[in-house]
Coordinates of C-alpha atoms in Angstrom, one line a residue:
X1 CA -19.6 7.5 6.3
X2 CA -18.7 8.7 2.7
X3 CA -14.8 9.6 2.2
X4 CA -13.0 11.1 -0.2
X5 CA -9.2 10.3 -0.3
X6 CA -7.5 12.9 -2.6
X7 CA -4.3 10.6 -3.4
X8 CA -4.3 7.1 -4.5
X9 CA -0.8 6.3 -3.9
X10 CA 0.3 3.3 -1.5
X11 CA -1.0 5.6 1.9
X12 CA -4.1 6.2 0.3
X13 CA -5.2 2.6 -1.1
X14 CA -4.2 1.5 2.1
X15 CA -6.5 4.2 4.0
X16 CA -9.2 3.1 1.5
X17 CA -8.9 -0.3 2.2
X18 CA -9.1 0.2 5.7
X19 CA -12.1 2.3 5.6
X20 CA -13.9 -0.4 3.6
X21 CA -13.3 -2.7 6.1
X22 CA -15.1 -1.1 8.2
X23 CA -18.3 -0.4 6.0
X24 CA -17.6 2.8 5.0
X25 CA -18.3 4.4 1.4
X26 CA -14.6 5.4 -0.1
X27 CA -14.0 7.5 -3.3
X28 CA -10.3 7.6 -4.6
X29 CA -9.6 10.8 -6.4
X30 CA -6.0 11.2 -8.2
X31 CA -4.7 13.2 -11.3
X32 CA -1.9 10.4 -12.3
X33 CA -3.9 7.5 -14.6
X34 CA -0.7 5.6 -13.4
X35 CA -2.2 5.6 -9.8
X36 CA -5.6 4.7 -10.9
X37 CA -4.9 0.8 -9.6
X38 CA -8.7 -0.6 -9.7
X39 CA -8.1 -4.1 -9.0
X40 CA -6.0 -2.8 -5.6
X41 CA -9.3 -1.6 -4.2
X42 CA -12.0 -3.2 -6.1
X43 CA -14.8 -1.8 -3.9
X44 CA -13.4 1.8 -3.8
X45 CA -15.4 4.2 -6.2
X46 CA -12.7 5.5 -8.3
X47 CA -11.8 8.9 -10.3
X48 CA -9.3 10.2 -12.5
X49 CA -9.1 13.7 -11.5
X50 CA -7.5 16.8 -10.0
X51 CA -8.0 17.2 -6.8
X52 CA -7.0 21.0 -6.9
X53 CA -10.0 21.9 -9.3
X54 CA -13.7 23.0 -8.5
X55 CA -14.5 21.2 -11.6
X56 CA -12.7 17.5 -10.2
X57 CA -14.3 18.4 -6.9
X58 CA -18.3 18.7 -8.1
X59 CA -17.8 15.5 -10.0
X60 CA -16.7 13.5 -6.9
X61 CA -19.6 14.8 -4.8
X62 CA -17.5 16.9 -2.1
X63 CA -20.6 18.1 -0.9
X64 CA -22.2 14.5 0.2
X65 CA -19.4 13.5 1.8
X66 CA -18.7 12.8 5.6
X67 CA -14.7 13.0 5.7
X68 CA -12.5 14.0 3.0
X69 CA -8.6 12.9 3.5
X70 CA -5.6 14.8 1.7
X71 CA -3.2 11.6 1.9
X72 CA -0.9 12.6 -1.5
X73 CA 2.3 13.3 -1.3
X74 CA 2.7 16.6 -2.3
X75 CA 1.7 18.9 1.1
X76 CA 0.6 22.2 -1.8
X77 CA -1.7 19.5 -2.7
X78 CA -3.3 18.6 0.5
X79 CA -3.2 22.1 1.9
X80 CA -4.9 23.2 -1.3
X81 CA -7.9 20.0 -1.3
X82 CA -8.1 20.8 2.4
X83 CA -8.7 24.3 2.0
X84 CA -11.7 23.2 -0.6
X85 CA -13.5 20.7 0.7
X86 CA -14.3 23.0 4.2
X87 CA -14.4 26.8 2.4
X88 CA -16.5 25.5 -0.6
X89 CA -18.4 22.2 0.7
X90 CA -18.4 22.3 4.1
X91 CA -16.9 18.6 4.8
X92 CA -17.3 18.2 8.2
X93 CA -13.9 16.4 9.0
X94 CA -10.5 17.2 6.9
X95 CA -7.7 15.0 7.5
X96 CA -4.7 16.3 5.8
X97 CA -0.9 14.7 5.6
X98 CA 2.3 15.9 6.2
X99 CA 4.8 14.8 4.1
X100 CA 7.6 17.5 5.1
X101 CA 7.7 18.4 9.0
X102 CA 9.1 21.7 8.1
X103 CA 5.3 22.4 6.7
X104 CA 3.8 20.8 9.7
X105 CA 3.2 24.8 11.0
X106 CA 1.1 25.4 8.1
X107 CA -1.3 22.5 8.4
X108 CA -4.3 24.1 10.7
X109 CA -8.0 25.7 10.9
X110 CA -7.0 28.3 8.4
X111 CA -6.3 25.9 5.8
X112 CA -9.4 23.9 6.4
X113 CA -7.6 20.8 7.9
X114 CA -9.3 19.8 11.6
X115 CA -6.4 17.1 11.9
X116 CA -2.8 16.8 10.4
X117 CA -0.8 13.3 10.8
X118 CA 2.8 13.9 10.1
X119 CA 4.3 10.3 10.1
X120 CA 7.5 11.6 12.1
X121 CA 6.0 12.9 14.6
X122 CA 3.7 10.5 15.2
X123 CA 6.6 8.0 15.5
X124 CA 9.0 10.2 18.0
X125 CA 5.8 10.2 19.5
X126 CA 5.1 6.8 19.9
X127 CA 8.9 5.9 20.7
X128 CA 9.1 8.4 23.6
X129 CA 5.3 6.8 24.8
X130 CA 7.2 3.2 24.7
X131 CA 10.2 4.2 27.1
X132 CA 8.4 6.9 29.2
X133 CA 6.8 6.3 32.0
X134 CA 5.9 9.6 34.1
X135 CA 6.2 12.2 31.2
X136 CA 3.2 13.3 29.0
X137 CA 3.6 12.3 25.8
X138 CA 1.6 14.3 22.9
X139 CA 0.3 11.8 20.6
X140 CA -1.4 14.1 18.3
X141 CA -3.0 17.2 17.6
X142 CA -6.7 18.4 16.4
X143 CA -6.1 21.5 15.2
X144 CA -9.7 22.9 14.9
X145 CA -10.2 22.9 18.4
X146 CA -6.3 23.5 19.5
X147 CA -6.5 19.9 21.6
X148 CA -4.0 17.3 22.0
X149 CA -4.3 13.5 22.4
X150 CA -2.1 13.3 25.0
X151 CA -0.5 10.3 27.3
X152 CA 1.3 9.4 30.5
X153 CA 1.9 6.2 32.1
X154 CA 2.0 6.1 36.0
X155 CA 4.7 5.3 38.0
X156 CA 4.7 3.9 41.2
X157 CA 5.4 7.0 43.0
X158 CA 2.8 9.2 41.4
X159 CA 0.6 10.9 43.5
X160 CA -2.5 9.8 42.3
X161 CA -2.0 5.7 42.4
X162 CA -4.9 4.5 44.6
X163 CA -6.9 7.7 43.9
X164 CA -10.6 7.0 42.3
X165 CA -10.6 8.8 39.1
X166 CA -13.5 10.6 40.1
X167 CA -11.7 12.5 43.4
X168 CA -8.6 13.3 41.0
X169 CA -8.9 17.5 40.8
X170 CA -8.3 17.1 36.8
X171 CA -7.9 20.3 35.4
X172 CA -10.4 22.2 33.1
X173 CA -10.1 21.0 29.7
X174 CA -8.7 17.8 30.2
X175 CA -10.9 14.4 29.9
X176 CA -9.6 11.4 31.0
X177 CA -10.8 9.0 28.2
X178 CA -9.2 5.8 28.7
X179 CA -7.4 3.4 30.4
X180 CA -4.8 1.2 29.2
X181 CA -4.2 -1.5 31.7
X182 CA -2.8 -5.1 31.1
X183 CA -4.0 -5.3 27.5
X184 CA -7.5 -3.9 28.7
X185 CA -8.8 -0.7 27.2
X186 CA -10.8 0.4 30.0
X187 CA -13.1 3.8 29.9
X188 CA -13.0 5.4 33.4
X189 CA -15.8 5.9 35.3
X190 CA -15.4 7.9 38.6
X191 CA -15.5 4.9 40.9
X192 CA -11.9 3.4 38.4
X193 CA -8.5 3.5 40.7
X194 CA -5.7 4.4 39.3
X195 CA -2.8 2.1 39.3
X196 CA 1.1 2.0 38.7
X197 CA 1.6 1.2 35.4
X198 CA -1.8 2.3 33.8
X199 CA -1.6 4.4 30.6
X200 CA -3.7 7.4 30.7
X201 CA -4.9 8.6 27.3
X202 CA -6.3 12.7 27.7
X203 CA -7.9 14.7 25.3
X204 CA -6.3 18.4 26.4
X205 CA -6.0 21.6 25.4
X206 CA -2.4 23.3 25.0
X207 CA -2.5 25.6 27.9
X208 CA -3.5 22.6 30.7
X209 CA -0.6 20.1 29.9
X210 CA 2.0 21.3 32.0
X211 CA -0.7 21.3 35.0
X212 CA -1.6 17.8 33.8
X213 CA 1.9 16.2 33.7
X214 CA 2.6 18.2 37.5
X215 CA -0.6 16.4 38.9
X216 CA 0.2 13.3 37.6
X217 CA 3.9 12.7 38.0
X218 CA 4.6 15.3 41.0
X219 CA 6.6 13.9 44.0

């Protein structure tokens, strides 16, 4: 894939270096010269820019790339580069950050961002999923299609231990995607049982988690 990463701060060199590990084609963009830190990233593509402008945006090629990322640390920045890149380019995936969870409301479809990542969130989020077992945790949320990644982890009185996943009456708009299970990441077929102690991840709309966490940790 091409990305753009509108912020070349610490989160977004280390996004960019990530992204290069894994073969992708990454473009820094930031406005600051102090920011532009080549030798960080040697095999990013680099410019000095502002991400806010048509102008900045042409240059970098919005329109031949894959994924653009607002990772600065401004959110009237990456609301603003996330409204561009889908309105005038059309990038097929906007990943936006949220640096103030009071602005977290503002970070969806209408703004052109398909998925936000605020940072405390995610971490509540992955400290409830450490201590819970038998709640649904939300992990995180695409916006474009109002679905959550969402997670439970069984306990031995749940309803469904010993089921097949397959005979489990899942709800509509819920798929099981994985299973986390002694440091396996398993993907379920319909013949998997489901044991005490397995994490299940779910990709779920809104409106079906309360009939998800009900199934699944019911007594």
């Amino acid at each position: 894939m091409r990305v753009a990463i509108a912020g070349a701060g610490a989160v977004g060199r280390s996004i960019a270096s990530e992204l290069l590990e894994n073969g992708h084609e990454v473009l820094l963009i930031d406005v600051d010269p102090r920011a532009i830190k080549i030798d960080s990233v040697p095999r990013a593509e680099w410019l000095l820019a502002d991400a806010c402008e048509i102008a900045s945006l042409d240059e970098a090629g919005l329109n031949n790339c894959h994924v653009v990322v607002a990772s600065s640390g401004d959110d009237k920045v990456n609301l603003v580069v996330s409204l561009l890149a889908k309105t005038e380019y059309g990038v097929p995936r906007v990943v936006a950050r949220i640096n103030h969870p009071n602005n977290e409301w503002l970070f969806n479809e209408s703004w052109g961002v398909d998925v936000a990542v605020s940072t405390p969130r995610l971490l509540s989020a992955l400290v409830e999923e450490a201590v819970s077992v038998g709640d649904l945790v939300r992990l995180m949320t695409f916006r474009q299609g109002q679905a959550n990644l969402v997670e439970l982890t069984l306990a031995e009185d749940a309803p469904v231990v010993g089921q097949r996943a397959g005979s489990v009456p899942w709800p509509v708009d819920a798929a099981l995607v994985a299973i986390l299970r002694e440091g396996r990441v398993l993907v379920p077929t319909a013949d998997d049982p489901l044991e005490a102690g397995d994490e299940l991840l779910f990709v779920a709309s809104q409106e079906v988690e309360q009939e998800l966490a009900h199934l699944l940790s019911q007594h």
